[in-house]
PDB file of C-alpha atoms in Angstrom:
ATOM      1  CA  MET A   1      -5.191 -23.599  11.868  1.00 45.00           C
ATOM      2  CA  ARG A   2      -1.886 -20.951  11.928  1.00 44.00           C
ATOM      3  CA  PHE A   3       0.734 -23.101  13.133  1.00 46.00           C
ATOM      4  CA  PRO A   4       1.282 -25.485  10.912  1.00 51.00           C
ATOM      5  CA  GLU A   5       1.640 -23.380   8.261  1.00 45.00           C
ATOM      6  CA  ASN A   6       4.125 -21.630  10.013  1.00 54.00           C
ATOM      7  CA  ILE A   7       6.279 -24.737  10.625  1.00 53.00           C
ATOM      8  CA  PHE A   8       6.909 -25.353   7.168  1.00 47.00           C
ATOM      9  CA  GLN A   9       7.544 -22.116   6.580  1.00 50.00           C
ATOM     10  CA  THR A  10      10.194 -22.415   9.462  1.00 52.00           C
ATOM     11  CA  ILE A  11      11.079 -25.662   7.532  1.00 46.00           C
ATOM     12  CA  CYS A  12      11.012 -23.609   4.046  1.00 49.00           C
ATOM     13  CA  GLU A  13      13.637 -20.584   5.903  1.00 50.00           C
ATOM     14  CA  GLN A  14      15.979 -23.272   7.008  1.00 49.00           C
ATOM     15  CA  LEU A  15      16.405 -26.284   4.839  1.00 45.00           C
ATOM     16  CA  LEU A  16      15.917 -24.109   0.725  1.00 48.00           C
ATOM     17  CA  PRO A  17      18.085 -21.609  -0.402  1.00 53.00           C
ATOM     18  CA  THR A  18      16.377 -17.999  -1.474  1.00 77.00           C
ATOM     19  CA  ALA A  19      17.524 -14.526  -2.394  1.00 85.00           C
ATOM     20  CA  CYS A  20      17.514 -11.535  -1.977  1.00 89.00           C
ATOM     21  CA  ILE A  21      14.263  -9.963  -3.437  1.00 90.00           C
ATOM     22  CA  ALA A  22      16.973  -6.658  -3.982  1.00 90.00           C
ATOM     23  CA  CYS A  23      20.578  -7.319  -4.665  1.00 90.00           C
ATOM     24  CA  GLN A  24      19.693 -11.128  -5.471  1.00 88.00           C
ATOM     25  CA  GLU A  25      22.426 -13.012  -3.460  1.00 87.00           C
ATOM     26  CA  PHE A  26      21.763 -16.043  -2.235  1.00 83.00           C
ATOM     27  CA  GLN A  27      21.624 -16.601   1.678  1.00 76.00           C
ATOM     28  CA  LYS A  28      18.906 -16.968   4.319  1.00 75.00           C
ATOM     29  CA  SER A  29      15.922 -14.151   3.800  1.00 79.00           C
ATOM     30  CA  SER A  30      14.365 -12.846   1.502  1.00 84.00           C
ATOM     31  CA  LEU A  31      15.966  -9.167   1.936  1.00 88.00           C
ATOM     32  CA  CYS A  32      19.828  -9.602   2.705  1.00 90.00           C
ATOM     33  CA  ASP A  33      21.060  -7.688   5.567  1.00 90.00           C
ATOM     34  CA  ARG A  34      22.898  -4.715   3.637  1.00 91.00           C
ATOM     35  CA  CYS A  35      19.358  -3.860   1.628  1.00 92.00           C
ATOM     36  CA  LEU A  36      18.111  -3.748   4.983  1.00 91.00           C
ATOM     37  CA  ASN A  37      19.674  -1.723   6.442  1.00 91.00           C
ATOM     38  CA  GLN A  38      20.019   0.481   3.173  1.00 91.00           C
ATOM     39  CA  LEU A  39      16.517   0.500   3.381  1.00 91.00           C
ATOM     40  CA  ARG A  40      16.140   1.782   6.834  1.00 88.00           C
ATOM     41  CA  ASP A  41      19.209   4.206   6.604  1.00 86.00           C
ATOM     42  CA  ASP A  42      17.608   5.973   3.083  1.00 82.00           C
ATOM     43  CA  GLY A  43      13.753   4.729   3.224  1.00 76.00           C
ATOM     44  CA  LEU A  44      10.978   7.351   2.639  1.00 77.00           C
ATOM     45  CA  MET A  45      10.266   6.948   6.346  1.00 76.00           C
ATOM     46  CA  ASN A  46      14.157   8.481   6.950  1.00 76.00           C
ATOM     47  CA  TYR A  47      13.152  11.685   5.313  1.00 84.00           C
ATOM     48  CA  GLN A  48      10.617  14.361   5.865  1.00 91.00           C
ATOM     49  CA  CYS A  49       7.448  13.914   4.145  1.00 94.00           C
ATOM     50  CA  CYS A  50       3.772  15.410   4.081  1.00 96.00           C
ATOM     51  CA  TYR A  51       1.603  13.916   6.633  1.00 96.00           C
ATOM     52  CA  GLN A  52      -1.469  13.632   4.353  1.00 97.00           C
ATOM     53  CA  CYS A  53       0.091  12.741   1.130  1.00 97.00           C
ATOM     54  CA  GLY A  54       3.368  11.097   1.930  1.00 95.00           C
ATOM     55  CA  ILE A  55       5.506  13.104  -0.625  1.00 95.00           C
ATOM     56  CA  ALA A  56       8.949  14.158   0.540  1.00 93.00           C
ATOM     57  CA  LEU A  57       8.981  17.639   1.728  1.00 95.00           C
ATOM     58  CA  GLN A  58      10.925  20.248   0.125  1.00 93.00           C
ATOM     59  CA  ALA A  59      12.763  22.499   2.002  1.00 92.00           C
ATOM     60  CA  PRO A  60      10.074  25.858   2.181  1.00 92.00           C
ATOM     61  CA  GLU A  61       7.533  22.834   2.854  1.00 95.00           C
ATOM     62  CA  ILE A  62       9.187  21.667   6.079  1.00 93.00           C
ATOM     63  CA  ALA A  63       7.960  24.538   8.862  1.00 93.00           C
ATOM     64  CA  GLU A  64       4.170  23.328   7.504  1.00 93.00           C
ATOM     65  CA  GLN A  65       4.295  19.833   7.034  1.00 94.00           C
ATOM     66  CA  ARG A  66       2.517  19.128   4.017  1.00 95.00           C
ATOM     67  CA  CYS A  67       3.355  19.827   0.967  1.00 96.00           C
ATOM     68  CA  VAL A  68       2.264  22.541  -1.214  1.00 96.00           C
ATOM     69  CA  GLN A  69      -0.249  20.820  -3.400  1.00 94.00           C
ATOM     70  CA  CYS A  70      -2.302  19.500  -0.526  1.00 96.00           C
ATOM     71  CA  GLN A  71      -2.303  22.919   1.289  1.00 96.00           C
ATOM     72  CA  ILE A  72      -3.916  24.284  -2.120  1.00 95.00           C
ATOM     73  CA  SER A  73      -5.764  21.164  -2.478  1.00 94.00           C
ATOM     74  CA  ARG A  74      -6.193  19.658   0.581  1.00 95.00           C
ATOM     75  CA  PRO A  75      -6.991  15.895  -0.341  1.00 97.00           C
ATOM     76  CA  TYR A  76      -9.994  13.773   1.221  1.00 98.00           C
ATOM     77  CA  PHE A  77      -7.475  11.033   3.224  1.00 98.00           C
ATOM     78  CA  ASP A  78      -6.183  12.387   6.282  1.00 98.00           C
ATOM     79  CA  ALA A  79      -2.804  11.071   6.613  1.00 97.00           C
ATOM     80  CA  THR A  80      -0.247   9.062   4.268  1.00 97.00           C
ATOM     81  CA  HIS A  81       2.345   6.411   5.497  1.00 96.00           C
ATOM     82  CA  CYS A  82       5.132   5.075   3.056  1.00 95.00           C
ATOM     83  CA  LEU A  83       8.202   2.074   3.310  1.00 94.00           C
ATOM     84  CA  ASP A  84       9.891   3.853   0.583  1.00 94.00           C
ATOM     85  CA  ARG A  85      10.638   5.657  -2.836  1.00 92.00           C
ATOM     86  CA  TYR A  86       8.928   3.607  -6.019  1.00 93.00           C
ATOM     87  CA  ASP A  87      12.821   4.208  -7.689  1.00 91.00           C
ATOM     88  CA  GLY A  88      14.440   2.004  -4.850  1.00 91.00           C
ATOM     89  CA  LEU A  89      14.894  -0.911  -3.573  1.00 93.00           C
ATOM     90  CA  LEU A  90      12.098  -2.670  -3.936  1.00 95.00           C
ATOM     91  CA  GLN A  91      10.271  -1.702  -6.963  1.00 95.00           C
ATOM     92  CA  THR A  92      11.997  -4.587  -9.431  1.00 94.00           C
ATOM     93  CA  PRO A  93      11.096  -7.177  -6.826  1.00 95.00           C
ATOM     94  CA  LEU A  94       7.657  -4.965  -6.437  1.00 96.00           C
ATOM     95  CA  HIS A  95       7.058  -5.122 -10.313  1.00 96.00           C
ATOM     96  CA  GLU A  96       8.341  -8.636 -10.350  1.00 94.00           C
ATOM     97  CA  LEU A  97       5.032  -9.877  -7.872  1.00 95.00           C
ATOM     98  CA  LYS A  98       2.793  -7.365  -9.992  1.00 94.00           C
ATOM     99  CA  TYR A  99       3.259  -8.325 -14.165  1.00 94.00           C
ATOM    100  CA  GLN A 100       5.330 -11.163 -12.735  1.00 93.00           C
ATOM    101  CA  LYS A 101       3.398 -13.029 -10.884  1.00 93.00           C
ATOM    102  CA  ARG A 102       5.870 -13.472  -8.205  1.00 92.00           C
ATOM    103  CA  ILE A 103       3.577 -14.011  -5.244  1.00 91.00           C
ATOM    104  CA  ALA A 104       6.408 -14.901  -3.249  1.00 89.00           C
ATOM    105  CA  PHE A 105       7.684 -11.886  -3.183  1.00 93.00           C
ATOM    106  CA  ALA A 106       4.487 -10.288  -1.337  1.00 94.00           C
ATOM    107  CA  ASN A 107       5.854 -12.556   1.542  1.00 92.00           C
ATOM    108  CA  ALA A 108       9.132 -10.511   1.042  1.00 92.00           C
ATOM    109  CA  LEU A 109       7.528  -6.772   0.373  1.00 95.00           C
ATOM    110  CA  GLY A 110       4.968  -8.027   4.034  1.00 95.00           C
ATOM    111  CA  ARG A 111       7.605  -8.962   6.082  1.00 92.00           C
ATOM    112  CA  THR A 112       9.915  -6.375   4.837  1.00 94.00           C
ATOM    113  CA  TRP A 113       6.945  -4.423   5.914  1.00 95.00           C
ATOM    114  CA  ASN A 114       6.580  -5.089   8.973  1.00 94.00           C
ATOM    115  CA  LEU A 115      10.159  -4.893   9.611  1.00 91.00           C
ATOM    116  CA  LEU A 116      10.792  -1.437   8.936  1.00 92.00           C
ATOM    117  CA  LEU A 117       6.949   0.211   9.740  1.00 92.00           C
ATOM    118  CA  SER A 118       4.887  -2.078  11.835  1.00 90.00           C
ATOM    119  CA  LYS A 119       6.277  -0.758  14.728  1.00 88.00           C
ATOM    120  CA  GLU A 120       5.748   2.406  14.341  1.00 88.00           C
ATOM    121  CA  LEU A 121       2.843   2.302  13.359  1.00 92.00           C
ATOM    122  CA  GLU A 122       1.108   0.250  15.572  1.00 89.00           C
ATOM    123  CA  ASP A 123      -0.681   2.463  17.843  1.00 88.00           C
ATOM    124  CA  ILE A 124      -2.470   3.869  15.143  1.00 92.00           C
ATOM    125  CA  SER A 125      -6.474   3.473  15.839  1.00 92.00           C
ATOM    126  CA  ALA A 126      -7.866   2.400  13.139  1.00 97.00           C
ATOM    127  CA  ASP A 127     -10.825  -0.157  12.321  1.00 97.00           C
ATOM    128  CA  PHE A 128     -10.575  -1.203   9.282  1.00 98.00           C
ATOM    129  CA  LEU A 129      -7.742  -2.128   6.698  1.00 98.00           C
ATOM    130  CA  LEU A 130      -8.888  -2.406   3.207  1.00 98.00           C
ATOM    131  CA  PRO A 131      -6.769  -2.901  -0.396  1.00 98.00           C
ATOM    132  CA  VAL A 132      -7.207  -1.150  -3.024  1.00 98.00           C
ATOM    133  CA  PRO A 133      -9.246  -2.747  -5.417  1.00 97.00           C
ATOM    134  CA  LEU A 134      -9.003  -4.528  -9.031  1.00 96.00           C
ATOM    135  CA  SER A 135     -12.062  -4.621 -10.616  1.00 94.00           C
ATOM    136  CA  ASN A 136     -13.361  -8.350 -11.765  1.00 93.00           C
ATOM    137  CA  GLU A 137     -11.896  -8.258 -15.102  1.00 94.00           C
ATOM    138  CA  LYS A 138      -8.525  -7.011 -13.882  1.00 93.00           C
ATOM    139  CA  LEU A 139      -8.430  -9.919 -11.127  1.00 94.00           C
ATOM    140  CA  ALA A 140      -9.398 -12.139 -13.590  1.00 93.00           C
ATOM    141  CA  GLN A 141      -6.539 -11.283 -15.773  1.00 93.00           C
ATOM    142  CA  ARG A 142      -3.642 -11.139 -13.397  1.00 93.00           C
ATOM    143  CA  GLY A 143      -4.965 -13.340 -11.137  1.00 95.00           C
ATOM    144  CA  PHE A 144      -4.668 -12.131  -7.310  1.00 96.00           C
ATOM    145  CA  ASN A 145      -4.804  -8.158  -5.900  1.00 97.00           C
ATOM    146  CA  GLN A 146      -1.252  -7.618  -5.255  1.00 97.00           C
ATOM    147  CA  SER A 147      -2.023  -5.095  -3.258  1.00 98.00           C
ATOM    148  CA  TRP A 148      -4.386  -7.707  -0.803  1.00 98.00           C
ATOM    149  CA  GLU A 149      -1.495 -10.221  -1.014  1.00 97.00           C
ATOM    150  CA  ILE A 150       1.096  -8.072   0.500  1.00 97.00           C
ATOM    151  CA  ALA A 151      -1.448  -6.304   2.857  1.00 97.00           C
ATOM    152  CA  LYS A 152      -2.517  -9.626   4.567  1.00 96.00           C
ATOM    153  CA  ARG A 153       0.832 -10.609   5.228  1.00 95.00           C
ATOM    154  CA  ILE A 154       1.664  -6.685   6.898  1.00 95.00           C
ATOM    155  CA  GLN A 155       1.194  -7.063  11.392  1.00 93.00           C
ATOM    156  CA  CYS A 156      -1.482  -4.385  12.626  1.00 93.00           C
ATOM    157  CA  GLY A 157      -3.640  -3.978  15.638  1.00 89.00           C
ATOM    158  CA  VAL A 158      -5.515  -7.801  15.903  1.00 89.00           C
ATOM    159  CA  HIS A 159      -8.858  -4.959  16.290  1.00 91.00           C
ATOM    160  CA  ILE A 160      -7.839  -3.857  13.338  1.00 96.00           C
ATOM    161  CA  GLN A 161     -10.231  -5.969  10.744  1.00 97.00           C
ATOM    162  CA  LYS A 162      -8.593  -6.706   7.243  1.00 97.00           C
ATOM    163  CA  SER A 163     -10.900  -6.854   4.010  1.00 97.00           C
ATOM    164  CA  PRO A 164     -10.595  -7.741   0.517  1.00 97.00           C
ATOM    165  CA  TYR A 165     -14.973  -7.073   0.165  1.00 97.00           C
ATOM    166  CA  VAL A 166     -15.101  -3.772   1.459  1.00 98.00           C
ATOM    167  CA  LEU A 167     -14.079  -1.959  -1.473  1.00 98.00           C
ATOM    168  CA  GLN A 168     -15.277  -2.625  -5.219  1.00 97.00           C
ATOM    169  CA  ARG A 169     -13.710  -1.345  -8.374  1.00 96.00           C
ATOM    170  CA  HIS A 170     -16.133  -0.458 -11.923  1.00 91.00           C
ATOM    171  CA  HIS A 171     -14.639  -1.974 -14.639  1.00 76.00           C
ATOM    172  CA  HIS A 172     -11.877   1.104 -16.704  1.00 69.00           C
ATOM    173  CA  VAL A 173      -9.618  -0.128 -20.342  1.00 59.00           C
ATOM    174  CA  GLU A 174      -7.921   3.038 -20.488  1.00 55.00           C
ATOM    175  CA  LYS A 175      -4.666   2.942 -18.721  1.00 59.00           C
ATOM    176  CA  GLN A 176      -3.466   5.970 -16.219  1.00 55.00           C
ATOM    177  CA  ALA A 177       0.407   5.013 -16.253  1.00 53.00           C
ATOM    178  CA  GLY A 178       1.895   8.560 -18.063  1.00 54.00           C
ATOM    179  CA  SER A 179      -1.491  10.613 -17.591  1.00 55.00           C
ATOM    180  CA  THR A 180      -1.327  14.242 -16.193  1.00 59.00           C
ATOM    181  CA  LEU A 181      -2.604  14.249 -12.667  1.00 58.00           C
ATOM    182  CA  SER A 182      -5.845  16.148 -14.116  1.00 64.00           C
ATOM    183  CA  LYS A 183      -6.982  13.249 -16.389  1.00 68.00           C
ATOM    184  CA  ARG A 184      -5.721  10.440 -13.825  1.00 63.00           C
ATOM    185  CA  GLN A 185      -8.630  12.631 -12.027  1.00 66.00           C
ATOM    186  CA  LEU A 186     -11.112  12.591 -14.091  1.00 72.00           C
ATOM    187  CA  ALA A 187     -10.271   9.063 -15.207  1.00 75.00           C
ATOM    188  CA  ILE A 188     -10.450   7.413 -11.851  1.00 84.00           C
ATOM    189  CA  GLN A 189     -13.986   9.410 -10.655  1.00 85.00           C
ATOM    190  CA  GLY A 190     -17.085   7.332 -10.375  1.00 90.00           C
ATOM    191  CA  MET A 191     -14.649   4.124 -10.579  1.00 94.00           C
ATOM    192  CA  PHE A 192     -14.932   2.983  -6.842  1.00 97.00           C
ATOM    193  CA  TYR A 193     -17.666   2.187  -4.649  1.00 97.00           C
ATOM    194  CA  VAL A 194     -18.786   0.570  -1.270  1.00 97.00           C
ATOM    195  CA  GLU A 195     -20.442  -2.643  -1.188  1.00 96.00           C
ATOM    196  CA  GLU A 196     -22.825  -2.389  -0.081  1.00 95.00           C
ATOM    197  CA  ARG A 197     -23.906  -4.900   3.145  1.00 96.00           C
ATOM    198  CA  TYR A 198     -20.823  -3.201   4.404  1.00 96.00           C
ATOM    199  CA  ILE A 199     -21.854   0.312   4.201  1.00 96.00           C
ATOM    200  CA  GLN A 200     -22.870   0.566   8.482  1.00 96.00           C
ATOM    201  CA  ARG A 201     -20.571  -0.947   9.263  1.00 97.00           C
ATOM    202  CA  LEU A 202     -18.086   1.968   8.256  1.00 97.00           C
ATOM    203  CA  ALA A 203     -19.986   4.956  10.058  1.00 97.00           C
ATOM    204  CA  HIS A 204     -17.803   6.796  11.817  1.00 97.00           C
ATOM    205  CA  LYS A 205     -14.515   3.935  11.614  1.00 98.00           C
ATOM    206  CA  THR A 206     -11.131   5.188  10.886  1.00 98.00           C
ATOM    207  CA  VAL A 207      -9.952   3.061   7.905  1.00 98.00           C
ATOM    208  CA  ILE A 208      -6.706   2.187   6.072  1.00 98.00           C
ATOM    209  CA  VAL A 209      -6.280   1.550   2.541  1.00 98.00           C
ATOM    210  CA  PHE A 210      -3.226   0.245   1.823  1.00 98.00           C
ATOM    211  CA  ASP A 211      -1.556   0.103  -2.023  1.00 98.00           C
ATOM    212  CA  ASP A 212       1.159  -0.782  -3.691  1.00 98.00           C
ATOM    213  CA  VAL A 213       2.181   2.024  -5.786  1.00 97.00           C
ATOM    214  CA  MET A 214       1.390   5.952  -4.425  1.00 97.00           C
ATOM    215  CA  THR A 215       1.830   8.059  -8.201  1.00 94.00           C
ATOM    216  CA  SER A 216      -0.465  11.511  -8.381  1.00 92.00           C
ATOM    217  CA  GLY A 217      -2.554  10.270  -5.312  1.00 95.00           C
ATOM    218  CA  ALA A 218      -5.751  10.937  -7.867  1.00 94.00           C
ATOM    219  CA  THR A 219      -7.280   7.018  -7.101  1.00 95.00           C
ATOM    220  CA  LEU A 220      -6.180   6.921  -3.575  1.00 97.00           C
ATOM    221  CA  ASN A 221      -8.114  10.563  -2.670  1.00 97.00           C
ATOM    222  CA  GLU A 222     -11.092   8.888  -5.011  1.00 97.00           C
ATOM    223  CA  ILE A 223     -11.868   6.168  -3.170  1.00 98.00           C
ATOM    224  CA  ALA A 224     -10.976   8.274   0.432  1.00 98.00           C
ATOM    225  CA  ARG A 225     -13.738  10.266  -1.131  1.00 97.00           C
ATOM    226  CA  VAL A 226     -16.059   7.519  -1.808  1.00 98.00           C
ATOM    227  CA  LEU A 227     -14.849   5.918   2.341  1.00 98.00           C
ATOM    228  CA  LYS A 228     -16.199   9.333   3.927  1.00 98.00           C
ATOM    229  CA  ASP A 229     -19.047   9.897   0.827  1.00 97.00           C
ATOM    230  CA  ASN A 230     -20.227   6.635   3.283  1.00 97.00           C
ATOM    231  CA  GLY A 231     -19.948   7.216   6.296  1.00 97.00           C
ATOM    232  CA  VAL A 232     -16.143   7.057   7.351  1.00 98.00           C
ATOM    233  CA  SER A 233     -14.785   9.528   9.868  1.00 98.00           C
ATOM    234  CA  ARG A 234     -11.142   8.939   9.203  1.00 98.00           C
ATOM    235  CA  VAL A 235      -8.304   7.760   6.029  1.00 98.00           C
ATOM    236  CA  ILE A 236      -5.468   6.604   6.206  1.00 98.00           C
ATOM    237  CA  ASN A 237      -2.999   5.728   3.513  1.00 98.00           C
ATOM    238  CA  TRP A 238      -0.221   3.206   3.786  1.00 98.00           C
ATOM    239  CA  VAL A 239       1.945   2.401   0.631  1.00 97.00           C
ATOM    240  CA  VAL A 240       4.732   0.252  -0.506  1.00 97.00           C
ATOM    241  CA  LEU A 241       6.447   2.775  -2.903  1.00 97.00           C
ATOM    242  CA  ARG A 242       5.354   6.638  -3.676  1.00 96.00           C
ATOM    243  CA  ALA A 243       6.542   7.694  -6.743  1.00 94.00           C
ATOM    244  CA  ALA A 244       8.569  11.582  -6.223  1.00 89.00           C
ATOM    245  CA  ARG A 245       6.864  15.196  -7.614  1.00 83.00           C
ATOM    246  CA  PRO A 246       6.202  15.196 -10.935  1.00 71.00           C
ATOM    247  CA  ILE A 247       9.255  17.528 -12.299  1.00 58.00           C
TER     248      ILE A 247
END
């Protein structure tokens, strides 16, 4: 089933002009060599980051390999791997996907992930890869879940099952953007649940949760809590963009 699709994709890449999603210069690949090298040199994966929440560490935190916040209040999730900073090269392409509905950018972001992180993460032992869900109302409004559109294009172990159906979300009209951490934590409580028919399959398993952006971590922490309450033993976050810590 994949063979014709791969042929069509190859033909398009050879015959049709494209532009780099970061700098917009026309060339063959969806991310030009210059921008790819810039990500390699300056991407978040090159910083010493908190192994638990993925934020860049400050000097006094490096010895512990965890940020102060995770030391004070340990999250429910166990580890976080991020591709780049929120204010980096990939912020605009992600916004084009998310708000302008340019689905082709999901393919480019997935390829960028595969080029820069897939090999590093290939030895991670996990059973499921689940995108952060949208509510049915939000999904109908946007037409797609940006986290799932990227997640289904990234490379991971063949034993890892990808599914957009296991995690579900209730509808919540209040936007989190700009809220304080405490308000985000309160607003997100009780928003997520596991589809009942999958609960037994999650018992004692390791789950990767995939998100496009991690800001305060409140959403991913609530998802990890729900997953562990339903028998999951370990939760790992894979995130495209990680926001800097509040100043």
